[in-house]
Coordinates of C-alpha atoms (C1' of nucleotides) in Angstrom, one line a residue:
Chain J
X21 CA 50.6 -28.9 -9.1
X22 CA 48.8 -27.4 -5.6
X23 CA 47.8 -24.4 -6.0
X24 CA 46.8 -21.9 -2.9
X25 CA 44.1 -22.3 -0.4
X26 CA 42.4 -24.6 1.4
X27 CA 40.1 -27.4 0.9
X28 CA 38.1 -29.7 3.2
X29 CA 36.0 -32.7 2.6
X30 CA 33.1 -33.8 5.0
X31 CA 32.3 -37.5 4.3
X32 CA 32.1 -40.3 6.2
X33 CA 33.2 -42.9 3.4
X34 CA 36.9 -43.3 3.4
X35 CA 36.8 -44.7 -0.4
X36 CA 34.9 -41.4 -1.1
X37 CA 37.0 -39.0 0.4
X38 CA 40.3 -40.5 -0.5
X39 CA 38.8 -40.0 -3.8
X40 CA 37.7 -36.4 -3.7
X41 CA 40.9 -35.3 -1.8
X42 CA 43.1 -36.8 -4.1
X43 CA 41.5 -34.5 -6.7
X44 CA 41.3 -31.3 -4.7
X45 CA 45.1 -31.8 -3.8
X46 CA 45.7 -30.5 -7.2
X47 CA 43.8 -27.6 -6.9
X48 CA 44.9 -26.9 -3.2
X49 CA 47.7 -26.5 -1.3
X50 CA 45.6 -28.0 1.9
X51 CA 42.9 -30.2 1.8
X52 CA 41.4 -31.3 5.5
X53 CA 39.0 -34.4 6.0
X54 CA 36.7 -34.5 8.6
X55 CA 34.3 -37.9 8.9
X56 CA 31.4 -36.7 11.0
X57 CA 29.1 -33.1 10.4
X58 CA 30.5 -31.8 13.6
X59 CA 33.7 -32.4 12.9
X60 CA 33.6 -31.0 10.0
X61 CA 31.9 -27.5 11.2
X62 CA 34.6 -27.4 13.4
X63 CA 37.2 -27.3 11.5
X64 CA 35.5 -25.1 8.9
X65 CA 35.0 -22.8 11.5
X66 CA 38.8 -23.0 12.5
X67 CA 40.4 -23.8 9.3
X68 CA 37.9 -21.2 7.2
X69 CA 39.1 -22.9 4.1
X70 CA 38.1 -21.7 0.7
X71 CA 35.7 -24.5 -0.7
X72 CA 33.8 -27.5 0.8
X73 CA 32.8 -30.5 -0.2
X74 CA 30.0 -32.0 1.4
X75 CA 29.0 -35.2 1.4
X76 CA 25.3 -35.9 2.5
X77 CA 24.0 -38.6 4.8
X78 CA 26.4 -38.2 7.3
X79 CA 25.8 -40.5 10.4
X80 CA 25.2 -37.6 13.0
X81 CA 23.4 -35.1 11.2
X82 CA 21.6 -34.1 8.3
X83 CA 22.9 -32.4 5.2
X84 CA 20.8 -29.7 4.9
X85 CA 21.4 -28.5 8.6
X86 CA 25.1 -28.8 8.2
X87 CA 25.5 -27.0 4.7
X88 CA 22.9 -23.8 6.2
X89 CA 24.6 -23.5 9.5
X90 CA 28.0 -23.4 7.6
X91 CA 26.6 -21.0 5.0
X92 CA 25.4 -18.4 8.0
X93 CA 29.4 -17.7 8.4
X94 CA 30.9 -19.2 6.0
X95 CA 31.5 -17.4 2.7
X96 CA 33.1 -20.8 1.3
X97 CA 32.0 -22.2 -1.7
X98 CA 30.1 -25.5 -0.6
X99 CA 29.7 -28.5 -3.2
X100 CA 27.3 -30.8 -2.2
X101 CA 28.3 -34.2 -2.8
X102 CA 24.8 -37.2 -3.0
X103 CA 23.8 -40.6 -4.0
X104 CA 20.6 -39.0 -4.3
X105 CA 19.0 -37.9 -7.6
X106 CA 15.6 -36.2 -6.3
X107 CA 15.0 -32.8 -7.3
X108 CA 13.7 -31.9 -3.8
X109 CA 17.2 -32.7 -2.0
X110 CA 19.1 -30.8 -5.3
X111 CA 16.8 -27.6 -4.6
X112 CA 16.7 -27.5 -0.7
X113 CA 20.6 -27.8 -0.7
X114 CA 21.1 -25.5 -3.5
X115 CA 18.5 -22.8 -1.5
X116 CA 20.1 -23.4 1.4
X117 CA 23.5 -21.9 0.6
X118 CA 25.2 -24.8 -1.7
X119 CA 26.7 -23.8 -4.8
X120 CA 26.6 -26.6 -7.0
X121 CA 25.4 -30.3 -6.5
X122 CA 27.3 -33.5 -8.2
X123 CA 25.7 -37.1 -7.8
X124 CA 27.3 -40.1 -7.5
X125 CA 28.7 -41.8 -9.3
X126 CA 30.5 -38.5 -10.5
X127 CA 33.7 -38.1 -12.6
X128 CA 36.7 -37.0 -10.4
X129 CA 37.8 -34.5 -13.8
X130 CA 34.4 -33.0 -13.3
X131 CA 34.6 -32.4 -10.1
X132 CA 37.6 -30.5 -10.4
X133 CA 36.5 -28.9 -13.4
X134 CA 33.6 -27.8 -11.2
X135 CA 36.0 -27.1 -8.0
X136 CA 37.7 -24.6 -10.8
X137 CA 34.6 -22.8 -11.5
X138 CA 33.3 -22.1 -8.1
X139 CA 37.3 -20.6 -7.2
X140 CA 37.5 -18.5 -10.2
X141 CA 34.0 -16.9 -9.3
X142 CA 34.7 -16.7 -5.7
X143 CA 37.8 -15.3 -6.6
X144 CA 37.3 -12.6 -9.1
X145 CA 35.0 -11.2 -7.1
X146 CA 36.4 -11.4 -3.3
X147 CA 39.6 -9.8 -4.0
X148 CA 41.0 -9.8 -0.6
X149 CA 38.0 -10.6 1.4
X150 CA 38.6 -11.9 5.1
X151 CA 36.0 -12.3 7.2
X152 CA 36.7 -9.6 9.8
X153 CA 34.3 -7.0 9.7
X154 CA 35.2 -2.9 11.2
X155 CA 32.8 -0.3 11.7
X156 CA 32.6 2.4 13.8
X157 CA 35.7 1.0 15.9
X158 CA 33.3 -2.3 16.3
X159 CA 35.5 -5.2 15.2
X160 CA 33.3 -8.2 14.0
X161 CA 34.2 -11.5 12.5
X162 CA 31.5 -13.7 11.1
X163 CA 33.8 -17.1 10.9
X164 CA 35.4 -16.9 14.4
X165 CA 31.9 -15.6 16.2
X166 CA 33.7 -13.0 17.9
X167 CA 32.9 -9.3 18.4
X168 CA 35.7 -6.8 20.1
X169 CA 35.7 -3.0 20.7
X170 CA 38.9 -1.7 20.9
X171 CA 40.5 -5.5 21.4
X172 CA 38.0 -5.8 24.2
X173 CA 35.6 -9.1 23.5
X174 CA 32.3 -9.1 23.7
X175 CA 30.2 -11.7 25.0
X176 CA 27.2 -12.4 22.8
X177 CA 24.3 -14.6 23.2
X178 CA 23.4 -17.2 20.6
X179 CA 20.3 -15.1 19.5
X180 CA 21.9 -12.1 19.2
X181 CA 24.8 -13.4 17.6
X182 CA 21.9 -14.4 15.2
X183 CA 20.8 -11.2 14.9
X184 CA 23.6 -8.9 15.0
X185 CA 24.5 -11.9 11.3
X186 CA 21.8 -10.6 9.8
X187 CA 22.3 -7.4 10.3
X188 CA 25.2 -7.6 9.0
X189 CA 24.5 -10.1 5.8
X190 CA 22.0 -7.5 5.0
X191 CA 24.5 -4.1 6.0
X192 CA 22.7 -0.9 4.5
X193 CA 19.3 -2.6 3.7
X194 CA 16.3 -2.0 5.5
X195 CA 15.1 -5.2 6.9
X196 CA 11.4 -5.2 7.6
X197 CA 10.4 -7.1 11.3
X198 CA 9.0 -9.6 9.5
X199 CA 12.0 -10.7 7.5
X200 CA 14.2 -10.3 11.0
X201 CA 11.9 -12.8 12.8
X202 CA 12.1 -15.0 10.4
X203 CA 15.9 -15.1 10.0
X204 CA 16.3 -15.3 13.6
X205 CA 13.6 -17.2 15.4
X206 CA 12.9 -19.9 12.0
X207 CA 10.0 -21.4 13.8
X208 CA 8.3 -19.8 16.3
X209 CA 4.9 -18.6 18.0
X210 CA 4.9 -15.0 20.2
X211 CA 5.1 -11.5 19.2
X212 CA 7.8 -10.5 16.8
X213 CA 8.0 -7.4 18.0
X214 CA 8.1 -7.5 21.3
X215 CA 11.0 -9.8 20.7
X216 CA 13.0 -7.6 18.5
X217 CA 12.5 -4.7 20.4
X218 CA 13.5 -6.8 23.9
X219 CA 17.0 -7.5 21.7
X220 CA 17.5 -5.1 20.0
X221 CA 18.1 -2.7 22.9
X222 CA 20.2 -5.2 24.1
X223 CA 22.2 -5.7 21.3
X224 CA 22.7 -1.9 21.2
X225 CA 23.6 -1.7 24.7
X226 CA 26.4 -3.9 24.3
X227 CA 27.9 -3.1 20.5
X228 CA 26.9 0.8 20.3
X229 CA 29.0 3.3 21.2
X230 CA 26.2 5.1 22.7
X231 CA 23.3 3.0 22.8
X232 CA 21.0 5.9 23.6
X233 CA 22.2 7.2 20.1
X234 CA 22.9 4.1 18.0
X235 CA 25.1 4.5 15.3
X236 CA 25.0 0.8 13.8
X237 CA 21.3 -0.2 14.7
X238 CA 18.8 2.2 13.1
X239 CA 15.7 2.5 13.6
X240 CA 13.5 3.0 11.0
X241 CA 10.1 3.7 12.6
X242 CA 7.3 1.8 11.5
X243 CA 9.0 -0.5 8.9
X244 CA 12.1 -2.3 10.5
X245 CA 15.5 -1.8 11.0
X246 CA 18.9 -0.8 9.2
X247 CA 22.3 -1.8 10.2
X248 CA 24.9 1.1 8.8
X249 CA 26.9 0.4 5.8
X250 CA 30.0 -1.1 5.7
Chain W
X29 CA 6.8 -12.9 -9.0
X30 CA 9.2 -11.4 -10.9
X31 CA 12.3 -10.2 -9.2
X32 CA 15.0 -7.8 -10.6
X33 CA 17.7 -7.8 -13.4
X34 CA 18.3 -9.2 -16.7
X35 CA 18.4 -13.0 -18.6
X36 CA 19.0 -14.3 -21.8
X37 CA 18.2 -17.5 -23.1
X38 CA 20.6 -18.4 -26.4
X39 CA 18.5 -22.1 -28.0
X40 CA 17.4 -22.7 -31.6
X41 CA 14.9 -25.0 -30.1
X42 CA 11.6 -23.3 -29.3
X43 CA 10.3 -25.4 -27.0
X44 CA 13.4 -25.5 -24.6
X45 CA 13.6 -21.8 -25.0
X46 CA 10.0 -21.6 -23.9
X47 CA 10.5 -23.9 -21.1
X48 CA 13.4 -22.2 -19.6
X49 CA 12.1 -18.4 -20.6
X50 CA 9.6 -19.5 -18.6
X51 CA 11.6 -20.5 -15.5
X52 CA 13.3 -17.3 -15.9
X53 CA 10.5 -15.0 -15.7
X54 CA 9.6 -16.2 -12.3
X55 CA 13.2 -14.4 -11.4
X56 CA 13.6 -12.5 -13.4
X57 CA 12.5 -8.8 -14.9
X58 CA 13.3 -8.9 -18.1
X59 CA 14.1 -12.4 -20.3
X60 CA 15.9 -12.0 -23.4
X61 CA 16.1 -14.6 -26.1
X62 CA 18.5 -15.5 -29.0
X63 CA 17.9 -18.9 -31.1
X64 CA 21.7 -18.2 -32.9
X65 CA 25.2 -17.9 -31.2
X66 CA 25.7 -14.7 -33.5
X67 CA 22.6 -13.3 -32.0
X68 CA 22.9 -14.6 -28.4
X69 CA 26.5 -12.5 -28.5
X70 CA 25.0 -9.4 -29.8
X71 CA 22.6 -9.3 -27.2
X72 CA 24.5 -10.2 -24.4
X73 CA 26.8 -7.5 -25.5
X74 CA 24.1 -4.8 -25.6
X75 CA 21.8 -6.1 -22.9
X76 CA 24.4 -7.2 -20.3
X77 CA 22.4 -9.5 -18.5
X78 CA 23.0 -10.8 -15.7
X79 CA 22.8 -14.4 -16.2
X80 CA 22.7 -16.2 -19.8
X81 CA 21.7 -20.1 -20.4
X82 CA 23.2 -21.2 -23.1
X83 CA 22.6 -24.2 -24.9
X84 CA 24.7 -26.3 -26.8
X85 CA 24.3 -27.5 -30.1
X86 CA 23.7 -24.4 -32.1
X87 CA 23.6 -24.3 -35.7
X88 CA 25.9 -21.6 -36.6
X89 CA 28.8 -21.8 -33.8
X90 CA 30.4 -24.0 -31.1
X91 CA 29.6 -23.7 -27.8
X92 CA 32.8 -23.6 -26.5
X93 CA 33.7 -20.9 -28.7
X94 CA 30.4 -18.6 -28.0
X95 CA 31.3 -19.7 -24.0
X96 CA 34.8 -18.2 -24.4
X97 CA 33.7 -15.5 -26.6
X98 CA 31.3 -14.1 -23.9
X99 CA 33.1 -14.8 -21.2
X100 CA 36.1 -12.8 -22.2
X101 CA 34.2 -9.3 -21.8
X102 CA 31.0 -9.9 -19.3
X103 CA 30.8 -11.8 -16.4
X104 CA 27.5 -12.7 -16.1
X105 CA 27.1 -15.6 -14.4
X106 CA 26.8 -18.5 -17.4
X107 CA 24.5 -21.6 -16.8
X108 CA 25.4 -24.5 -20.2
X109 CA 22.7 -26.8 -21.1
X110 CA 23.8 -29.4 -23.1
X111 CA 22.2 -33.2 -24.2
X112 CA 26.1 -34.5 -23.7
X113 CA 26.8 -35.9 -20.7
X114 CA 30.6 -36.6 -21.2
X115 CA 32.7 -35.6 -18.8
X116 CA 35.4 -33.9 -22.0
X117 CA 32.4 -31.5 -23.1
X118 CA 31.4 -30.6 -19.2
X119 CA 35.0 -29.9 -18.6
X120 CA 35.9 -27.9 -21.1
X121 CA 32.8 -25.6 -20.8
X122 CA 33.5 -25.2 -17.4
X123 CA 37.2 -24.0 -17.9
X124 CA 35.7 -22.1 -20.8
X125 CA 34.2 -19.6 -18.2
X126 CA 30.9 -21.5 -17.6
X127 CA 29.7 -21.2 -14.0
X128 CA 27.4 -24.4 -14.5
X129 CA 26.4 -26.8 -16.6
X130 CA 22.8 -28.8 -17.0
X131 CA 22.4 -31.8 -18.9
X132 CA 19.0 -32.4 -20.5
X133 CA 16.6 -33.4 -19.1
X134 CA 16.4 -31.1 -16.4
X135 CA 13.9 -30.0 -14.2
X136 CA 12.4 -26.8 -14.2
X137 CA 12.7 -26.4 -10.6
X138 CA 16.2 -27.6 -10.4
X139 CA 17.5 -24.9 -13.0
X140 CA 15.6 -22.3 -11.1
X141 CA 17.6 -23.2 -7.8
X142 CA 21.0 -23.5 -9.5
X143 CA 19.8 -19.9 -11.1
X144 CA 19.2 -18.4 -7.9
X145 CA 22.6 -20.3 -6.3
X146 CA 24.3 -18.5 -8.8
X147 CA 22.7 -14.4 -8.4
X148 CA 23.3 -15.6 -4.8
X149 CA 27.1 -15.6 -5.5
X150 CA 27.0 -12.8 -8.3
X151 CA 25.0 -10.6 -5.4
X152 CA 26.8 -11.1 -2.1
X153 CA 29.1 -9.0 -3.5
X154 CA 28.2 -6.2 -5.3
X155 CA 25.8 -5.9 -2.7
X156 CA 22.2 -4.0 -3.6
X157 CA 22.9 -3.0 -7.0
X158 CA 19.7 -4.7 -9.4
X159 CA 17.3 -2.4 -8.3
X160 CA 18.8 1.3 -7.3
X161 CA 17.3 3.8 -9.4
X162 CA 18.8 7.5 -9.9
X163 CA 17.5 10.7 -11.0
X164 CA 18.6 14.0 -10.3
X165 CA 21.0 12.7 -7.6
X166 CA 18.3 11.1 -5.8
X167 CA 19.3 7.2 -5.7
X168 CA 16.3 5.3 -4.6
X169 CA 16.7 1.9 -4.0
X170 CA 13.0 -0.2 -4.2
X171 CA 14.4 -3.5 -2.9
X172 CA 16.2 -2.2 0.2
X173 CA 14.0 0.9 0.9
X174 CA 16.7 2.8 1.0
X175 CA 16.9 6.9 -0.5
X176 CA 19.7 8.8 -0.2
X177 CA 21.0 12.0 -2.1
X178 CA 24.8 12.3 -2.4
X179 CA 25.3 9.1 -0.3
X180 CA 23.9 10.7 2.5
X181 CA 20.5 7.9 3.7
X182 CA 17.2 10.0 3.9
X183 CA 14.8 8.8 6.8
X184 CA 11.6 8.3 5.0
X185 CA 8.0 7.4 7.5
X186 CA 6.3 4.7 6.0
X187 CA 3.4 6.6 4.1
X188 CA 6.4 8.8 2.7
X189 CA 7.9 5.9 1.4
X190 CA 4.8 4.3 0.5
X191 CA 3.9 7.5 -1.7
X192 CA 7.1 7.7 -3.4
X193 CA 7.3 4.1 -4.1
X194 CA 3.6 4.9 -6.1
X195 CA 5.3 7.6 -7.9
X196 CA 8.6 5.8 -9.1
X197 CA 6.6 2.6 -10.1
X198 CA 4.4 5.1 -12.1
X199 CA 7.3 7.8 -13.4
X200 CA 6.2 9.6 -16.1
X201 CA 2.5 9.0 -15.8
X202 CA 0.4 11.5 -14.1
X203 CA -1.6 10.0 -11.0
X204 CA -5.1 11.3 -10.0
X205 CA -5.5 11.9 -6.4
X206 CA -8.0 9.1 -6.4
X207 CA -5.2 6.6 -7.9
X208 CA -2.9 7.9 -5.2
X209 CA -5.1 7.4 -2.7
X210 CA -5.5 4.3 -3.3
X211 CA -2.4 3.0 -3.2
X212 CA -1.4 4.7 -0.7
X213 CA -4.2 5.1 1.7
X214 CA -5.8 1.7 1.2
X215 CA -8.8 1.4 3.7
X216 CA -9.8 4.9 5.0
X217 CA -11.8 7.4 5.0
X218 CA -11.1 11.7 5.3
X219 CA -10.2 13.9 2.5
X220 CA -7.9 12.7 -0.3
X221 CA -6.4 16.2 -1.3
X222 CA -5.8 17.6 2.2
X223 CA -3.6 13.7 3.0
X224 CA -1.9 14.3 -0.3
X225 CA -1.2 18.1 -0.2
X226 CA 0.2 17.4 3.0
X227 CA 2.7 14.6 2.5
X228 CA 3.5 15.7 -0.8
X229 CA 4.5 18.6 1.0
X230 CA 6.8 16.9 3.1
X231 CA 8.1 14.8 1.0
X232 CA 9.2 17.4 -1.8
X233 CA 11.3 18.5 1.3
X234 CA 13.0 15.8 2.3
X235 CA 13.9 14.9 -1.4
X236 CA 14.0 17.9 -3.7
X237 CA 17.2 19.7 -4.5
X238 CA 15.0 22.5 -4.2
X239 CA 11.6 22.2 -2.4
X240 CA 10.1 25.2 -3.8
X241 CA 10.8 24.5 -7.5
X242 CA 10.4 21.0 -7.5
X243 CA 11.9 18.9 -10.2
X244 CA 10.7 15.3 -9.0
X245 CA 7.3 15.8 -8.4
X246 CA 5.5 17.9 -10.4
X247 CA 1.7 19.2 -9.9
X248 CA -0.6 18.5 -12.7
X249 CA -2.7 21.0 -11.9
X250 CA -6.5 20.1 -11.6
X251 CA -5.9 16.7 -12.4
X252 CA -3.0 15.2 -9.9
X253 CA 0.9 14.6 -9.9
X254 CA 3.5 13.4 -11.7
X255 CA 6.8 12.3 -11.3
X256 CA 9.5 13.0 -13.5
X257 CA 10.7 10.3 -16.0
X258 CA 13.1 8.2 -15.0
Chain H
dC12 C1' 20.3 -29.5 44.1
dG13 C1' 21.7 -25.0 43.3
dC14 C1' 23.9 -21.8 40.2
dA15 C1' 24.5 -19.1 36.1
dC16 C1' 22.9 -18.0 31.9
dT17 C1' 19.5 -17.2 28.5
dC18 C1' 14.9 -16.7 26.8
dT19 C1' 10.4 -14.8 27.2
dT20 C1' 7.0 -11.6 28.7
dC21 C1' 5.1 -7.5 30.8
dA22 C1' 4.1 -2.7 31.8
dC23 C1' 5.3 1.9 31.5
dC24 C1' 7.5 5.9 29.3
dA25 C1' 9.4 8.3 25.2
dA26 C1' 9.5 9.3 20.5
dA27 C1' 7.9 9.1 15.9
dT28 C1' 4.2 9.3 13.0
dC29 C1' -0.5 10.2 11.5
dT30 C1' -4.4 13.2 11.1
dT31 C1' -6.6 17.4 11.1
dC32 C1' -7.0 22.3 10.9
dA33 C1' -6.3 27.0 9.6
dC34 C1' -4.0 30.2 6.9
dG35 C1' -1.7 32.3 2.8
dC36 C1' -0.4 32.1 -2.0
dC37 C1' -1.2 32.0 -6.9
dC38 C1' -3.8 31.8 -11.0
dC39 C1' -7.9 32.7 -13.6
dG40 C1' -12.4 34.3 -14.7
dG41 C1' -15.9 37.7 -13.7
Chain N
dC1 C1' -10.3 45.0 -9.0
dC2 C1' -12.4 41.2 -6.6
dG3 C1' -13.6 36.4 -5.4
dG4 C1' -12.9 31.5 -5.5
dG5 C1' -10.9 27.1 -6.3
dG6 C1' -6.8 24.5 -6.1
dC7 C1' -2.5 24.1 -3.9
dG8 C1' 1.5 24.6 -0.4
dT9 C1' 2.8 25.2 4.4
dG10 C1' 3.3 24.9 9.3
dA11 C1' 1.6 23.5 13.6
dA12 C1' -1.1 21.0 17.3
dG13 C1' -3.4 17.1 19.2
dA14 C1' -4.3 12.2 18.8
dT15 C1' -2.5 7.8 17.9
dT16 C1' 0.8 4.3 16.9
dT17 C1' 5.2 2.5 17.4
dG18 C1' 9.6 1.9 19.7
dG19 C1' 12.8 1.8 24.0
dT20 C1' 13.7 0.3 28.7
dG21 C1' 14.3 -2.2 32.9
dA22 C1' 12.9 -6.0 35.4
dA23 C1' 10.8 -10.2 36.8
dG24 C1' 9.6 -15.1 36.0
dA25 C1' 10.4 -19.4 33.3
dG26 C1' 13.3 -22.6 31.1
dT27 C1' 17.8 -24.9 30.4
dG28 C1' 22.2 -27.0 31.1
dC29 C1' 26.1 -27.8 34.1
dG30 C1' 28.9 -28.7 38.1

DNA sequence: CGCACTCTTCACCAAATCTTCACGCCCCGG
DNA sequence: CCGGGGCGTGAAGATTTGGTGAAGAGTGCG
């Protein structure tokens, strides 16, 4: 009985994913593989399916990195799949964007029962939820890393991709320079403000309608910043 | 630290309820308990948290049952701890409505995380709602630093917001000048009651329906201000 | 090796905010 | 009726904070 959606496993044991795709395939209609972390940001990034399951100790990179950098587009719900019983790894995953954490050996009904859970929380509250992103005639799509203004692309640099993210993870909030820097620049010496202030302006000068009048970006003098809500 | 919104704890053991009411309050505002399903319902039914752990094993219902029950009018995100590890029991909460479910022993810090993984999901979406406050059509929103009247944002400076922060957390108390000052003002010299008068003054404008009959923040005469009850 | 792109830093100007002052109002007691 | 303390208001200068453009350093690629 598949179901609707899309599925991918990230696991570099073929015993193991055979396993855990056998189970999703009754829950999904598609369920990709991928064998290596990179692999399987790509096609998370292509394929933006609906849930994840992610194994850890992949050969190429570590779990933790993988399951934030997915989490910083990714709306999917992430299932973190270890051998590993520590607390520590169960927290930093969990902290780090996972939803839920199963350790091996783990029962393939209760993973599905799981997979179930995640989907029907995810779903009743994402009612029709894509990714893409309009305001103020500024088109932006946190899965694809893309950015138009009336179909034209924008070209965006990787750290103020990272900002412009944030901004708009946190739309209509007031985000003090402090919690900016940290989101952006995670480990870091210089002046945070200085470095804000550098990208900011050029952020605005490329996604504002009128950067000497920002519309998005807003200022709010002596605390942080505000992007406009959604 | 605790954060913002409501939990409830339903356990007829004491210690486990003191364990995890404990975990809790570090995220929590308010922790409710219940040692009884019957009770557990009632309060999730007049409380509405926001999250509920509910152990399994009560004395006057099934868990299953008090799982479905609840789940059939709130949505509150719902965390199972059970002693049973079978895989029938985990399944069957977790199609029950269950968002996740701990088997004892657990660790403190583990629960905390898949807590927070949880409000994580439960928040992305309705996003900043657990800490807006409203009064007389002035929705102030502590968390995001954010005030706005009629949806439209007001542009608060820093010691604005700083002193109106002071008078929400206090509403309904009257604040000497001297406490004011303190809070607000905290290393400085000059005259108390000319800084006060003066962004009180400013203030009142920007967020009174009508600045010259104020109805937020009121003058105790002689002794300081007050702002209205919440 | 040179090129293109990005990151980082700096110095200067503009804008917002803070602080202070002077004045007028209102209430109350003398 | 008059005077004074407490309070509200508006404005001006001082100070802090933010915006801008550009130049040098670092990086990866052909």
């Amino acid at each position: 009985m598949a179901g609707h959606g899309t599925a991918l496993v990230i696991d570099d044991e073929p015993q193991i994913v055979k396993a855990v795709a056998r189970a999703l395939g009754d829950i999904f209609e598609v369920v990709l593989r991928a064998s290596t972390a990179q692999e399987g940001i790509d096609q998370a990034a292509s394929a933006r399916p609906d849930l994840i399951v992610l194994d850890l100790g992949l050969p190429d990179r570590d779990g933790l990195a993988v399951c934030r950098e997915i989490r910083a587009w990714s709306s999917a719900a992430i299932i973190v799949l270890s051998a590993r019983h520590s607390d520590h790894d169960k927290i930093a995953l969990l902290d780090a964007g996972a939803d839920d954490y199963v350790t091996k050996p783990f029962s393939t009904a209760e993973l599905q029962a799981r997979v179930r859970a995640q989907l029907r929380r995810a779903r009743a509250i994402l009612p029709s939820e894509g990714s893409a992103i309009e305001i103020d005639g500024l088109e932006i799509d946190l899965a694809t890393r893309t950015v138009a203004r009336a179909g034209e692309p924008i070209h965006l640099t990787p750290t103020e991709w990272a900002l412009l993210r944030t901004f708009v993870r946190n739309a209509g909030k007031t985000l003090t320079h402090q919690q900016m820097f940290a989101e952006v620049w995670p480990n870091s010496g210089g002046d945070p403000q200085q470095y804000l202030r550098a990208y900011v302006a050029t952020l605005r000068r490329k996604i504002e309608r009128d950067p000497l009048r920002p519309n998005l970006i807003l200022t709010e003098s002596g605390a942080g910043y505000r992007f406009a809500t959604l």
